[in-house]
Amino acid sequence: MLAYEVIVAGLGAMGSASIYQLARAGVSVLGLDRFSPPHEFGSSHGDSRITRLAIGEGAHLTPLAQRSQELWRHIEADSGETLLTQCGALMISSDETRAPVHGASFFSTTLEAARRHRIAHAMLDAQTIRSRFPQFCVRDQEYGYYEPEAGFVRPEACIRVQLSLAQRFGAHVHTSERLGKFESDGAGVRVITELGSYRARRLILAAGAWMPELLGPSFAPVFRVTRQVLNWFAVTENPDLFAPERCPVFIWQLPEGLRMLYGFPALDGPSGGIKIASEQDRVTTTADSVRRDVEEAESADFYRDYVAPNLRYLSAHRLKARSCLYTQTADFGFIVDVHPSYPQVLIVSACSGHGFKHSAALGEVLCQWGMQGRLPESFGVFGLRRF
Ligand SMILES: Cc1cc2nc3c(=O)[nH]c(=O)nc-3n(C[C@H](O)[C@H](O)[C@H](O)COP(=O)(O)OP(=O)(O)OC[C@H]3O[C@@H](n4cnc5c(N)ncnc54)[C@H](O)[C@@H]3O)c2cc1C
């Protein structure tokens, strides 16, 4: 049996950031993943994730997003890879009834966070949005919050680079090895996989959409796993308008009866298309039973109802589509807390559709927990007791 200071189970967004920070700090660490990350079975694929600093899900999250942007710049310098593109973000809303985004007060909380944390931003009326960003068909009553330092990160590259740097710093990474069970082992923890068993002082569980399965039925009510669909549509005209220099990432609270809409510029040139998506939280699934393919008809309906009425110069031609998994909590918040029965095990579920932008900074905090067994007081908001 091999012994480590810390084992990280699940090497997606949260696990790769944790193992990178732990290895960098000189901690002996083993990372396990049931697949070979980055992969397309969890929550961290699809080319891009929005990052913004004024966080509409809660102003308390802003410091994590700010720190993550700093860390990605450090990691870029260490690896030579581009991870973060600050093309700006546009949040569109109106005073009328509109689609909720991760709770009811997304737009007003964004503005409050920007003011509280002095994040550079501008409020734009419909006319200004039309002249600066003619690709968006905004309605007269709509307005926008524009944040120039926001943008997108490349999730697969973040994971790949952090895992590779972690190994360079001495971490052991075992892919295609699934954690089956964990149990107390004196003051530490024993982890059992199909291939062996390992001992460590502490275990970080970051299994994403597999968390309910790993933690057992008593945790099931805490998590809702939902299937989400991403579509890439072809650009027909004015490709320059979709370049990251001209096109911000966007989140649009569409009028009543519709869901929210979000999207990205053309990350890899216009031939790669524009990724656009919405969210659904009505139908739940599990990571093992989810339907992974996306039918053409599903994309065609989405284009007709959401893309065509709101964006110019995009065709119904679908270049690709992917399904992806949200692991949501009831308040759209995160869980970062010790296991109620195992103080040497940390439960990390930071998704609810908006966790990636915080992952690099969460990795630092999780590293501190791995070394000292303590979380910052401010992490009380991520506690399990609130459920
Ligand atoms: C469609 C979509 C769009 C999103 N958009 C944004 C966005 O724009 N901005 C943003 O900030 N966030 C966004 N998010 C949320 C963000 O992507 C998630 O918060 C983040 O990916 C969650 O990371 P994770 O590490 O918890 O899960 P994952 O990255 O899925 O990692 C979990 C890992 O655990 C492994 N695993 C599972 N079970 C075991 C086991 N038993 N043993 C070993 N390994 C195991 C899996 O193989 C996987 O690699 C989005 C999510 C989705 C799905």
PDB file of N, CA and C in Angstrom, residues 5-25 27-30 64 67-68 71 162 201-208 211 334-339 343-351 355-356 358-380 382-383:
ATOM      1  N   GLU A   5       0.600  12.152   1.466  1.00  0.00           N
ATOM      2  CA  GLU A   5       0.005  13.165   2.349  1.00  0.00           C
ATOM      3  C   GLU A   5      -1.464  13.362   1.964  1.00  0.00           C
ATOM      4  N   VAL A   6      -1.685  13.554   0.661  1.00  0.00           N
ATOM      5  CA  VAL A   6      -3.040  13.872   0.192  1.00  0.00           C
ATOM      6  C   VAL A   6      -3.348  13.041  -1.054  1.00  0.00           C
ATOM      7  N   ILE A   7      -4.607  12.571  -1.141  1.00  0.00           N
ATOM      8  CA  ILE A   7      -5.097  11.968  -2.387  1.00  0.00           C
ATOM      9  C   ILE A   7      -6.211  12.880  -2.913  1.00  0.00           C
ATOM     10  N   VAL A   8      -6.182  13.142  -4.213  1.00  0.00           N
ATOM     11  CA  VAL A   8      -7.243  13.922  -4.855  1.00  0.00           C
ATOM     12  C   VAL A   8      -7.985  12.965  -5.780  1.00  0.00           C
ATOM     13  N   ALA A   9      -9.265  12.759  -5.532  1.00  0.00           N
ATOM     14  CA  ALA A   9     -10.045  11.848  -6.382  1.00  0.00           C
ATOM     15  C   ALA A   9     -10.935  12.674  -7.289  1.00  0.00           C
ATOM     16  N   GLY A  10     -10.720  12.547  -8.590  1.00  0.00           N
ATOM     17  CA  GLY A  10     -11.403  13.372  -9.586  1.00  0.00           C
ATOM     18  C   GLY A  10     -10.460  14.483 -10.010  1.00  0.00           C
ATOM     19  N   LEU A  11     -10.039  14.441 -11.270  1.00  0.00           N
ATOM     20  CA  LEU A  11      -9.022  15.405 -11.733  1.00  0.00           C
ATOM     21  C   LEU A  11      -9.582  16.289 -12.847  1.00  0.00           C
ATOM     22  N   GLY A  12     -10.803  16.775 -12.630  1.00  0.00           N
ATOM     23  CA  GLY A  12     -11.384  17.738 -13.565  1.00  0.00           C
ATOM     24  C   GLY A  12     -10.965  19.140 -13.169  1.00  0.00           C
ATOM     25  N   ALA A  13     -11.909  20.084 -13.252  1.00  0.00           N
ATOM     26  CA  ALA A  13     -11.572  21.480 -12.953  1.00  0.00           C
ATOM     27  C   ALA A  13     -11.011  21.626 -11.538  1.00  0.00           C
ATOM     28  N   MET A  14     -11.722  21.094 -10.547  1.00  0.00           N
ATOM     29  CA  MET A  14     -11.333  21.316  -9.146  1.00  0.00           C
ATOM     30  C   MET A  14     -10.134  20.449  -8.762  1.00  0.00           C
ATOM     31  N   GLY A  15     -10.168  19.186  -9.187  1.00  0.00           N
ATOM     32  CA  GLY A  15      -9.094  18.268  -8.813  1.00  0.00           C
ATOM     33  C   GLY A  15      -7.762  18.639  -9.448  1.00  0.00           C
ATOM     34  N   SER A  16      -7.783  19.062 -10.716  1.00  0.00           N
ATOM     35  CA  SER A  16      -6.497  19.393 -11.373  1.00  0.00           C
ATOM     36  C   SER A  16      -5.895  20.645 -10.741  1.00  0.00           C
ATOM     37  N   ALA A  17      -6.758  21.607 -10.361  1.00  0.00           N
ATOM     38  CA  ALA A  17      -6.241  22.820  -9.709  1.00  0.00           C
ATOM     39  C   ALA A  17      -5.664  22.469  -8.342  1.00  0.00           C
ATOM     40  N   SER A  18      -6.309  21.536  -7.637  1.00  0.00           N
ATOM     41  CA  SER A  18      -5.835  21.153  -6.303  1.00  0.00           C
ATOM     42  C   SER A  18      -4.504  20.422  -6.372  1.00  0.00           C
ATOM     43  N   ILE A  19      -4.419  19.454  -7.266  1.00  0.00           N
ATOM     44  CA  ILE A  19      -3.185  18.651  -7.317  1.00  0.00           C
ATOM     45  C   ILE A  19      -2.016  19.508  -7.791  1.00  0.00           C
ATOM     46  N   TYR A  20      -2.292  20.449  -8.676  1.00  0.00           N
ATOM     47  CA  TYR A  20      -1.231  21.352  -9.142  1.00  0.00           C
ATOM     48  C   TYR A  20      -0.680  22.158  -7.958  1.00  0.00           C
ATOM     49  N   GLN A  21      -1.595  22.732  -7.164  1.00  0.00           N
ATOM     50  CA  GLN A  21      -1.158  23.565  -6.037  1.00  0.00           C
ATOM     51  C   GLN A  21      -0.442  22.727  -4.977  1.00  0.00           C
ATOM     52  N   LEU A  22      -0.953  21.533  -4.727  1.00  0.00           N
ATOM     53  CA  LEU A  22      -0.335  20.673  -3.713  1.00  0.00           C
ATOM     54  C   LEU A  22       1.078  20.263  -4.136  1.00  0.00           C
ATOM     55  N   ALA A  23       1.211  19.840  -5.393  1.00  0.00           N
ATOM     56  CA  ALA A  23       2.530  19.388  -5.856  1.00  0.00           C
ATOM     57  C   ALA A  23       3.514  20.558  -5.860  1.00  0.00           C
ATOM     58  N   ARG A  24       3.004  21.709  -6.254  1.00  0.00           N
ATOM     59  CA  ARG A  24       3.848  22.911  -6.304  1.00  0.00           C
ATOM     60  C   ARG A  24       4.350  23.280  -4.902  1.00  0.00           C
ATOM     61  N   ALA A  25       3.515  23.004  -3.891  1.00  0.00           N
ATOM     62  CA  ALA A  25       3.897  23.301  -2.505  1.00  0.00           C
ATOM     63  C   ALA A  25       4.767  22.195  -1.918  1.00  0.00           C
ATOM     64  N   VAL A  27       3.989  18.942  -1.537  1.00  0.00           N
ATOM     65  CA  VAL A  27       3.245  17.917  -0.787  1.00  0.00           C
ATOM     66  C   VAL A  27       3.243  16.618  -1.600  1.00  0.00           C
ATOM     67  N   SER A  28       3.381  15.485  -0.920  1.00  0.00           N
ATOM     68  CA  SER A  28       3.320  14.223  -1.671  1.00  0.00           C
ATOM     69  C   SER A  28       1.840  13.927  -1.944  1.00  0.00           C
ATOM     70  N   VAL A  29       1.509  13.832  -3.212  1.00  0.00           N
ATOM     71  CA  VAL A  29       0.088  13.782  -3.580  1.00  0.00           C
ATOM     72  C   VAL A  29      -0.134  12.786  -4.718  1.00  0.00           C
ATOM     73  N   LEU A  30      -1.251  12.063  -4.591  1.00  0.00           N
ATOM     74  CA  LEU A  30      -1.695  11.144  -5.644  1.00  0.00           C
ATOM     75  C   LEU A  30      -3.019  11.667  -6.194  1.00  0.00           C
ATOM     76  N   LEU A  64     -12.561  35.108  -5.424  1.00  0.00           N
ATOM     77  CA  LEU A  64     -12.100  33.838  -6.009  1.00  0.00           C
ATOM     78  C   LEU A  64     -11.897  33.993  -7.515  1.00  0.00           C
ATOM     79  N   ARG A  67      -8.735  36.107  -8.111  1.00  0.00           N
ATOM     80  CA  ARG A  67      -7.510  35.349  -7.853  1.00  0.00           C
ATOM     81  C   ARG A  67      -7.280  34.296  -8.956  1.00  0.00           C
ATOM     82  N   SER A  68      -8.379  33.700  -9.429  1.00  0.00           N
ATOM     83  CA  SER A  68      -8.221  32.697 -10.500  1.00  0.00           C
ATOM     84  C   SER A  68      -7.618  33.339 -11.742  1.00  0.00           C
ATOM     85  N   LEU A  71      -4.004  33.632 -11.195  1.00  0.00           N
ATOM     86  CA  LEU A  71      -3.317  32.338 -11.252  1.00  0.00           C
ATOM     87  C   LEU A  71      -3.191  31.836 -12.681  1.00  0.00           C
ATOM     88  N   GLN A 162      -2.468  21.991 -15.829  1.00  0.00           N
ATOM     89  CA  GLN A 162      -2.267  21.849 -14.373  1.00  0.00           C
ATOM     90  C   GLN A 162      -1.852  20.423 -14.016  1.00  0.00           C
ATOM     91  N   ARG A 201      -3.060  11.047   4.510  1.00  0.00           N
ATOM     92  CA  ARG A 201      -3.535  11.774   5.686  1.00  0.00           C
ATOM     93  C   ARG A 201      -4.904  12.394   5.396  1.00  0.00           C
ATOM     94  N   ARG A 202      -5.061  12.874   4.145  1.00  0.00           N
ATOM     95  CA  ARG A 202      -6.318  13.534   3.792  1.00  0.00           C
ATOM     96  C   ARG A 202      -6.727  13.183   2.369  1.00  0.00           C
ATOM     97  N   LEU A 203      -8.037  13.242   2.138  1.00  0.00           N
ATOM     98  CA  LEU A 203      -8.598  12.930   0.811  1.00  0.00           C
ATOM     99  C   LEU A 203      -9.485  14.079   0.353  1.00  0.00           C
ATOM    100  N   ILE A 204      -9.237  14.556  -0.853  1.00  0.00           N
ATOM    101  CA  ILE A 204     -10.119  15.566  -1.453  1.00  0.00           C
ATOM    102  C   ILE A 204     -10.973  14.856  -2.498  1.00  0.00           C
ATOM    103  N   LEU A 205     -12.294  14.893  -2.293  1.00  0.00           N
ATOM    104  CA  LEU A 205     -13.213  14.256  -3.245  1.00  0.00           C
ATOM    105  C   LEU A 205     -13.752  15.320  -4.179  1.00  0.00           C
ATOM    106  N   ALA A 206     -13.391  15.244  -5.446  1.00  0.00           N
ATOM    107  CA  ALA A 206     -13.841  16.247  -6.429  1.00  0.00           C
ATOM    108  C   ALA A 206     -14.343  15.509  -7.662  1.00  0.00           C
ATOM    109  N   ALA A 207     -15.362  14.689  -7.459  1.00  0.00           N
ATOM    110  CA  ALA A 207     -15.802  13.763  -8.509  1.00  0.00           C
ATOM    111  C   ALA A 207     -16.912  14.326  -9.383  1.00  0.00           C
ATOM    112  N   GLY A 208     -17.185  15.621  -9.292  1.00  0.00           N
ATOM    113  CA  GLY A 208     -18.142  16.264 -10.192  1.00  0.00           C
ATOM    114  C   GLY A 208     -19.506  15.593 -10.144  1.00  0.00           C
ATOM    115  N   MET A 211     -20.428  12.646  -7.812  1.00  0.00           N
ATOM    116  CA  MET A 211     -20.401  12.841  -6.364  1.00  0.00           C
ATOM    117  C   MET A 211     -21.556  12.128  -5.658  1.00  0.00           C
ATOM    118  N   PHE A 334     -21.976  26.470  -3.982  1.00  0.00           N
ATOM    119  CA  PHE A 334     -20.993  25.383  -4.032  1.00  0.00           C
ATOM    120  C   PHE A 334     -20.974  24.643  -2.687  1.00  0.00           C
ATOM    121  N   ILE A 335     -20.368  23.478  -2.705  1.00  0.00           N
ATOM    122  CA  ILE A 335     -20.100  22.770  -1.448  1.00  0.00           C
ATOM    123  C   ILE A 335     -18.588  22.547  -1.345  1.00  0.00           C
ATOM    124  N   VAL A 336     -18.018  23.082  -0.290  1.00  0.00           N
ATOM    125  CA  VAL A 336     -16.618  22.801   0.047  1.00  0.00           C
ATOM    126  C   VAL A 336     -16.639  22.619   1.559  1.00  0.00           C
ATOM    127  N   ASP A 337     -16.671  21.371   2.001  1.00  0.00           N
ATOM    128  CA  ASP A 337     -16.861  21.123   3.432  1.00  0.00           C
ATOM    129  C   ASP A 337     -16.325  19.731   3.773  1.00  0.00           C
ATOM    130  N   VAL A 338     -15.973  19.552   5.047  1.00  0.00           N
ATOM    131  CA  VAL A 338     -15.509  18.223   5.451  1.00  0.00           C
ATOM    132  C   VAL A 338     -16.696  17.259   5.512  1.00  0.00           C
ATOM    133  N   HIS A 339     -16.407  16.024   5.233  1.00  0.00           N
ATOM    134  CA  HIS A 339     -17.427  14.972   5.276  1.00  0.00           C
ATOM    135  C   HIS A 339     -17.917  14.856   6.720  1.00  0.00           C
ATOM    136  N   PRO A 343     -13.595  13.391   9.127  1.00  0.00           N
ATOM    137  CA  PRO A 343     -12.970  14.722   9.130  1.00  0.00           C
ATOM    138  C   PRO A 343     -11.744  14.815   8.234  1.00  0.00           C
ATOM    139  N   GLN A 344     -11.231  13.661   7.803  1.00  0.00           N
ATOM    140  CA  GLN A 344     -10.043  13.709   6.926  1.00  0.00           C
ATOM    141  C   GLN A 344     -10.425  13.713   5.441  1.00  0.00           C
ATOM    142  N   VAL A 345     -11.734  13.854   5.168  1.00  0.00           N
ATOM    143  CA  VAL A 345     -12.208  13.857   3.769  1.00  0.00           C
ATOM    144  C   VAL A 345     -12.915  15.180   3.475  1.00  0.00           C
ATOM    145  N   LEU A 346     -12.512  15.829   2.389  1.00  0.00           N
ATOM    146  CA  LEU A 346     -13.150  17.094   2.004  1.00  0.00           C
ATOM    147  C   LEU A 346     -14.034  16.854   0.780  1.00  0.00           C
ATOM    148  N   ILE A 347     -15.269  17.335   0.866  1.00  0.00           N
ATOM    149  CA  ILE A 347     -16.215  17.216  -0.248  1.00  0.00           C
ATOM    150  C   ILE A 347     -16.171  18.514  -1.041  1.00  0.00           C
ATOM    151  N   VAL A 348     -15.864  18.406  -2.331  1.00  0.00           N
ATOM    152  CA  VAL A 348     -15.763  19.614  -3.160  1.00  0.00           C
ATOM    153  C   VAL A 348     -16.689  19.466  -4.355  1.00  0.00           C
ATOM    154  N   SER A 349     -17.742  20.259  -4.370  1.00  0.00           N
ATOM    155  CA  SER A 349     -18.644  20.269  -5.525  1.00  0.00           C
ATOM    156  C   SER A 349     -18.907  21.724  -5.861  1.00  0.00           C
ATOM    157  N   ALA A 350     -18.183  22.231  -6.821  1.00  0.00           N
ATOM    158  CA  ALA A 350     -18.299  23.659  -7.168  1.00  0.00           C
ATOM    159  C   ALA A 350     -18.704  23.756  -8.624  1.00  0.00           C
ATOM    160  N   CYS A 351     -20.014  23.527  -8.842  1.00  0.00           N
ATOM    161  CA  CYS A 351     -20.510  23.595 -10.223  1.00  0.00           C
ATOM    162  C   CYS A 351     -21.699  24.544 -10.271  1.00  0.00           C
ATOM    163  N   GLY A 355     -18.956  27.222 -11.850  1.00  0.00           N
ATOM    164  CA  GLY A 355     -17.794  27.034 -10.968  1.00  0.00           C
ATOM    165  C   GLY A 355     -16.430  27.181 -11.607  1.00  0.00           C
ATOM    166  N   PHE A 356     -16.364  27.012 -12.942  1.00  0.00           N
ATOM    167  CA  PHE A 356     -15.024  26.919 -13.527  1.00  0.00           C
ATOM    168  C   PHE A 356     -14.182  28.161 -13.256  1.00  0.00           C
ATOM    169  N   HIS A 358     -13.826  29.918 -10.882  1.00  0.00           N
ATOM    170  CA  HIS A 358     -13.251  29.997  -9.537  1.00  0.00           C
ATOM    171  C   HIS A 358     -12.248  28.869  -9.263  1.00  0.00           C
ATOM    172  N   SER A 359     -12.083  27.981 -10.237  1.00  0.00           N
ATOM    173  CA  SER A 359     -11.385  26.721  -9.933  1.00  0.00           C
ATOM    174  C   SER A 359      -9.923  26.921  -9.558  1.00  0.00           C
ATOM    175  N   ALA A 360      -9.221  27.829 -10.228  1.00  0.00           N
ATOM    176  CA  ALA A 360      -7.786  27.989  -9.933  1.00  0.00           C
ATOM    177  C   ALA A 360      -7.598  28.455  -8.489  1.00  0.00           C
ATOM    178  N   ALA A 361      -8.418  29.415  -8.059  1.00  0.00           N
ATOM    179  CA  ALA A 361      -8.299  29.927  -6.684  1.00  0.00           C
ATOM    180  C   ALA A 361      -8.785  28.889  -5.681  1.00  0.00           C
ATOM    181  N   LEU A 362      -9.822  28.142  -6.040  1.00  0.00           N
ATOM    182  CA  LEU A 362     -10.262  27.078  -5.127  1.00  0.00           C
ATOM    183  C   LEU A 362      -9.139  26.070  -4.938  1.00  0.00           C
ATOM    184  N   GLY A 363      -8.380  25.804  -5.992  1.00  0.00           N
ATOM    185  CA  GLY A 363      -7.242  24.875  -5.886  1.00  0.00           C
ATOM    186  C   GLY A 363      -6.273  25.318  -4.803  1.00  0.00           C
ATOM    187  N   GLU A 364      -6.047  26.598  -4.705  1.00  0.00           N
ATOM    188  CA  GLU A 364      -5.129  27.108  -3.662  1.00  0.00           C
ATOM    189  C   GLU A 364      -5.681  26.846  -2.263  1.00  0.00           C
ATOM    190  N   VAL A 365      -6.987  27.100  -2.103  1.00  0.00           N
ATOM    191  CA  VAL A 365      -7.603  26.904  -0.782  1.00  0.00           C
ATOM    192  C   VAL A 365      -7.624  25.412  -0.431  1.00  0.00           C
ATOM    193  N   LEU A 366      -7.916  24.585  -1.439  1.00  0.00           N
ATOM    194  CA  LEU A 366      -7.970  23.144  -1.191  1.00  0.00           C
ATOM    195  C   LEU A 366      -6.578  22.614  -0.845  1.00  0.00           C
ATOM    196  N   CYS A 367      -5.568  23.217  -1.433  1.00  0.00           N
ATOM    197  CA  CYS A 367      -4.179  22.857  -1.094  1.00  0.00           C
ATOM    198  C   CYS A 367      -3.913  23.180   0.384  1.00  0.00           C
ATOM    199  N   GLN A 368      -4.347  24.331   0.853  1.00  0.00           N
ATOM    200  CA  GLN A 368      -4.164  24.691   2.262  1.00  0.00           C
ATOM    201  C   GLN A 368      -4.860  23.682   3.170  1.00  0.00           C
ATOM    202  N   TRP A 369      -6.087  23.277   2.766  1.00  0.00           N
ATOM    203  CA  TRP A 369      -6.792  22.276   3.564  1.00  0.00           C
ATOM    204  C   TRP A 369      -6.001  20.963   3.567  1.00  0.00           C
ATOM    205  N   GLY A 370      -5.475  20.592   2.402  1.00  0.00           N
ATOM    206  CA  GLY A 370      -4.699  19.352   2.307  1.00  0.00           C
ATOM    207  C   GLY A 370      -3.490  19.381   3.219  1.00  0.00           C
ATOM    208  N   MET A 371      -2.905  20.553   3.403  1.00  0.00           N
ATOM    209  CA  MET A 371      -1.694  20.657   4.214  1.00  0.00           C
ATOM    210  C   MET A 371      -2.008  20.813   5.699  1.00  0.00           C
ATOM    211  N   GLN A 372      -3.062  21.583   5.994  1.00  0.00           N
ATOM    212  CA  GLN A 372      -3.306  21.936   7.401  1.00  0.00           C
ATOM    213  C   GLN A 372      -4.648  21.448   7.957  1.00  0.00           C
ATOM    214  N   GLY A 373      -5.516  20.961   7.076  1.00  0.00           N
ATOM    215  CA  GLY A 373      -6.830  20.504   7.540  1.00  0.00           C
ATOM    216  C   GLY A 373      -7.754  21.636   7.943  1.00  0.00           C
ATOM    217  N   ARG A 374      -7.477  22.839   7.456  1.00  0.00           N
ATOM    218  CA  ARG A 374      -8.337  23.983   7.836  1.00  0.00           C
ATOM    219  C   ARG A 374      -8.825  24.709   6.586  1.00  0.00           C
ATOM    220  N   LEU A 375     -10.095  25.162   6.647  1.00  0.00           N
ATOM    221  CA  LEU A 375     -10.651  26.002   5.574  1.00  0.00           C
ATOM    222  C   LEU A 375     -10.768  27.423   6.095  1.00  0.00           C
ATOM    223  N   PRO A 376     -10.683  28.425   5.226  1.00  0.00           N
ATOM    224  CA  PRO A 376     -10.880  29.800   5.702  1.00  0.00           C
ATOM    225  C   PRO A 376     -12.290  29.968   6.272  1.00  0.00           C
ATOM    226  N   GLU A 377     -12.419  30.869   7.232  1.00  0.00           N
ATOM    227  CA  GLU A 377     -13.749  31.107   7.821  1.00  0.00           C
ATOM    228  C   GLU A 377     -14.775  31.490   6.773  1.00  0.00           C
ATOM    229  N   SER A 378     -14.310  32.269   5.776  1.00  0.00           N
ATOM    230  CA  SER A 378     -15.238  32.743   4.741  1.00  0.00           C
ATOM    231  C   SER A 378     -15.859  31.578   3.959  1.00  0.00           C
ATOM    232  N   PHE A 379     -15.297  30.367   4.094  1.00  0.00           N
ATOM    233  CA  PHE A 379     -15.841  29.230   3.359  1.00  0.00           C
ATOM    234  C   PHE A 379     -17.065  28.615   4.055  1.00  0.00           C
ATOM    235  N   GLY A 380     -17.469  29.219   5.189  1.00  0.00           N
ATOM    236  CA  GLY A 380     -18.712  28.780   5.842  1.00  0.00           C
ATOM    237  C   GLY A 380     -19.892  28.813   4.872  1.00  0.00           C
ATOM    238  N   PHE A 382     -20.028  27.804   2.004  1.00  0.00           N
ATOM    239  CA  PHE A 382     -20.067  26.601   1.158  1.00  0.00           C
ATOM    240  C   PHE A 382     -20.353  25.346   1.991  1.00  0.00           C
ATOM    241  N   GLY A 383     -20.828  25.547   3.225  1.00  0.00           N
ATOM    242  CA  GLY A 383     -21.016  24.419   4.143  1.00  0.00           C
ATOM    243  C   GLY A 383     -22.198  23.545   3.775  1.00  0.00           C
TER     244      GLY A 383
END
